[in-house]
XYZ file of C-alpha atoms in Angstrom:
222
model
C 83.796 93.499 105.137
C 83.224 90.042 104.936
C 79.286 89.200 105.899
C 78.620 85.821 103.939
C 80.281 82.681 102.212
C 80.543 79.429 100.872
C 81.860 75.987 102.248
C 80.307 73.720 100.143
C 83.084 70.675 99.549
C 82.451 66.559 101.102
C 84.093 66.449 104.752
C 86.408 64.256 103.691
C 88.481 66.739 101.307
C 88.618 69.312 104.170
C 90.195 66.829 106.186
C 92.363 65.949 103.789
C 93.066 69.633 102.859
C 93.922 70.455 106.216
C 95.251 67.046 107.388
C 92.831 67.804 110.048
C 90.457 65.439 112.619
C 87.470 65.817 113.684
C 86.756 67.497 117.018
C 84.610 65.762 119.352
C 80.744 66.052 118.763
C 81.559 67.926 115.322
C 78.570 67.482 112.482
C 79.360 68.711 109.179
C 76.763 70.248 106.094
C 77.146 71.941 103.112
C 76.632 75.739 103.835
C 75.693 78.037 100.540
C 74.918 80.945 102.345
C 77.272 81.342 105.813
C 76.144 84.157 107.974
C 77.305 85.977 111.114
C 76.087 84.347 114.264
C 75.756 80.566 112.653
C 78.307 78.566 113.902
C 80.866 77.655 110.700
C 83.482 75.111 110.011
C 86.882 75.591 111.430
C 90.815 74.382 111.664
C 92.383 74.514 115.195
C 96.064 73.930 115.352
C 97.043 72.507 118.284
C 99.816 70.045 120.251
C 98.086 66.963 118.523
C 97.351 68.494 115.091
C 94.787 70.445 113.492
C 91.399 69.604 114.098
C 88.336 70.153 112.424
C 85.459 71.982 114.383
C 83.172 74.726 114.883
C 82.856 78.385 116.058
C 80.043 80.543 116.452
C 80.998 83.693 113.449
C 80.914 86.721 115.723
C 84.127 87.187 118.233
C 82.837 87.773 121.732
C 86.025 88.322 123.491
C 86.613 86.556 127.094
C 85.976 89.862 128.810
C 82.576 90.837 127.685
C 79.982 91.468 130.042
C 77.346 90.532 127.150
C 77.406 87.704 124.519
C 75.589 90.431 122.031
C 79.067 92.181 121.775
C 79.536 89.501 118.771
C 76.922 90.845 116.479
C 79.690 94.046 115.871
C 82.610 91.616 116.121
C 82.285 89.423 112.318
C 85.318 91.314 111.004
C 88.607 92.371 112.362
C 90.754 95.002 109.856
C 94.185 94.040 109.691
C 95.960 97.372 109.930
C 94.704 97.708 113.785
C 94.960 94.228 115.122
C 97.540 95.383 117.220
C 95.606 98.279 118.708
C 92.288 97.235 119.237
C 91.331 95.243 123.064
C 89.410 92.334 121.592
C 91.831 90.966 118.999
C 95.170 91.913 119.658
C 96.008 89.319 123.071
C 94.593 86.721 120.393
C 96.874 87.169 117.570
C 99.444 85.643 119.616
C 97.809 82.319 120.195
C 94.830 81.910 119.195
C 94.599 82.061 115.268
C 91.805 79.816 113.534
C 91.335 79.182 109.559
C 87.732 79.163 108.156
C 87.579 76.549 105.338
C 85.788 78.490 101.811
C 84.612 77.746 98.748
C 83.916 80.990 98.054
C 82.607 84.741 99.255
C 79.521 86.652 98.653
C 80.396 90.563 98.655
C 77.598 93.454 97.323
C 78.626 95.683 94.254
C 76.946 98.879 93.783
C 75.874 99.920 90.571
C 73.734 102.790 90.681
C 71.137 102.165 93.050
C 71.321 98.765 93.047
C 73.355 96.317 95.199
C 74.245 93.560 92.855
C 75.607 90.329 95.047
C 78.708 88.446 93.588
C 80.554 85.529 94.286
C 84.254 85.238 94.635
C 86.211 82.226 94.285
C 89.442 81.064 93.551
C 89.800 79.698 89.332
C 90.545 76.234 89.936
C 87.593 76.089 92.463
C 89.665 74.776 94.873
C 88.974 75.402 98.883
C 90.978 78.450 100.470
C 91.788 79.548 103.759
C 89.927 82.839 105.238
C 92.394 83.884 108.111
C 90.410 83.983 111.987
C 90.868 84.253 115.143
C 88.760 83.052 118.130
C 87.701 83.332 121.808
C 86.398 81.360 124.172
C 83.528 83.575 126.690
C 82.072 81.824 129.905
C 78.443 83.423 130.857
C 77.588 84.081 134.833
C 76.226 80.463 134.620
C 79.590 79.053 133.082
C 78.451 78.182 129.952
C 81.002 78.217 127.583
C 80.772 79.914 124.287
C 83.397 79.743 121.317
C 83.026 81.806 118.430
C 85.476 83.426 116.123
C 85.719 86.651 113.359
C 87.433 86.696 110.024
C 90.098 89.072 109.442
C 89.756 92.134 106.663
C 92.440 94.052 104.387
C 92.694 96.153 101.162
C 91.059 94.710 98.052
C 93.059 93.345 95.407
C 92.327 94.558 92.360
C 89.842 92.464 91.634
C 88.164 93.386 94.738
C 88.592 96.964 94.379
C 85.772 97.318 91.683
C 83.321 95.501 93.724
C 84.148 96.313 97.479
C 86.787 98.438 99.671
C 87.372 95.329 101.504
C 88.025 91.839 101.594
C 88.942 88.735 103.547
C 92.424 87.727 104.546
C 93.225 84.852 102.099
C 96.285 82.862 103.326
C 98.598 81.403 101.003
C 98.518 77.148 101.252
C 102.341 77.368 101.934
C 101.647 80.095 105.148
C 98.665 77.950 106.659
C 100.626 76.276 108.774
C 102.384 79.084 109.847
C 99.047 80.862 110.635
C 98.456 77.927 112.743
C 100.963 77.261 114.541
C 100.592 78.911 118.307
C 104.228 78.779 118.460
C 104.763 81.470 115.526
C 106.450 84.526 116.206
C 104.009 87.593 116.043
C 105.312 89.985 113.777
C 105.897 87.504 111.285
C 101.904 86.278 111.284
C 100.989 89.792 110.842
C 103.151 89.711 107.600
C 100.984 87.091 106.217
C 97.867 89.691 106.243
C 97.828 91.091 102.825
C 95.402 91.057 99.723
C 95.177 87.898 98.015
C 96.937 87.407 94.112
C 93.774 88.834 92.282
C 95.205 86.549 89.091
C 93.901 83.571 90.995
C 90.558 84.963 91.425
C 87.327 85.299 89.669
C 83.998 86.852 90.568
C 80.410 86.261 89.381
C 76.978 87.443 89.699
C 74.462 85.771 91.647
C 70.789 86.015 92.349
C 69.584 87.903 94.883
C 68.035 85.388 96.587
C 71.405 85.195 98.826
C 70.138 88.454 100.397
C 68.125 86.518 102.986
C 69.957 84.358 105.151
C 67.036 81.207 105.119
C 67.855 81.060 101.937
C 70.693 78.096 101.656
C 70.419 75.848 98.215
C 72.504 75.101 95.604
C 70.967 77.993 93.618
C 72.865 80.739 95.142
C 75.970 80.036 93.993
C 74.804 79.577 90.283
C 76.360 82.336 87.837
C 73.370 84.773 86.690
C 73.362 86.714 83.415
């Protein structure tokens, strides 16, 4: 799974990443320690270009009855997009990329749960691939929120976690999203990330707890 991250990089070089404005009413901060149910930077693609926003991390899908539905809904495996009711009307149209510095995944060793941080060499931001939903409560309050898509680890991955987040390639971002892309070939572009451009560190512990959010969690550990 995918449960925490990193989007730590000025607002303007997201922007500039992602040739992306900023949506209405959007305000931007440093996060060292994104969690499910925050609501985390985003890139939209739409008619007028992509724009920069945010979603609440936890998909509640337009037909649930409850908003608490999201609190299952932070991940979405690849290999059953297609099958399952909540994500597979969205993969048609509504595709979102969540802007990341870098990942936080768990490695057992023994008894212990040892966190580590995943990143890409050059440090540079990547793409996590999304999608997102907008639910309306009986009052018709709108909420938006979004969940990150899963696949095989790379090998890399595979020593610290069964899973890990859809990376896109910079060259299949705008592919991703584009509303207009055919299906089948989106679905393509859901496969483990070139482990040669990754590294992985340990962190402190500290990253465990979610009110924890400094510049300190992402520091390298012995």
């Amino acid at each position: 799974m995918c449960g925490r991250f990193t989007i730590t990089d000025p607002i303007e070089e997201i922007m500039e990443r992602y040739y992306a404005s900023i949506a209405e009413g959007y305000e931007y901060k440093p996060n060292y320690n994104a969690a499910p149910m925050q609501f985390i930077p985003t890139i939209i693609g739409s008619k007028d270009g992509n724009r920069l926003g945010s979603l609440r991390w936890g998909l509640v899908p337009n037909w649930a009855k409850d908003e608490k539905i999201g609190n299952k809904m932070i991940n979405a495996r690849a290999e059953t997009l297609t099958e399952k009711p909540a994500f597979k009307r969205l993969i048609s149209s509504k595709r979102c990329i969540i802007p990341c510095s870098g990942f936080y995944e768990w490695k057992k060793d023994g008894s212990v749960k040892q966190p580590m941080r995943i990143l890409m060499k050059d440090d540079s931001i990547f793409s996590l691939a999304g999608l997102y939903d907008t639910w309306i409560d009986p009052e018709g309050n709108k909420l938006s929120t979004c969940t990150i898509i899963t696949t095989e680890p790379n090998s890399l991955m595979a020593d610290i976690h069964d899973r890990m987040p859809v990376i896109l390639r910079p060259q299949d971002e705008a592919d991703w999203l584009n509303k207009e892309s055919d299906k089948e070939s989106v679905l393509r572009l859901l496969s483990p990330h070139e482990a040669d451009e990754m590294i992985a560190y340990k962190v402190d512990s500290a990253v465990g707890n979610v009110r924890n959010n400094n510049e300190e969690l992402i520091r390298e550990v012995s």
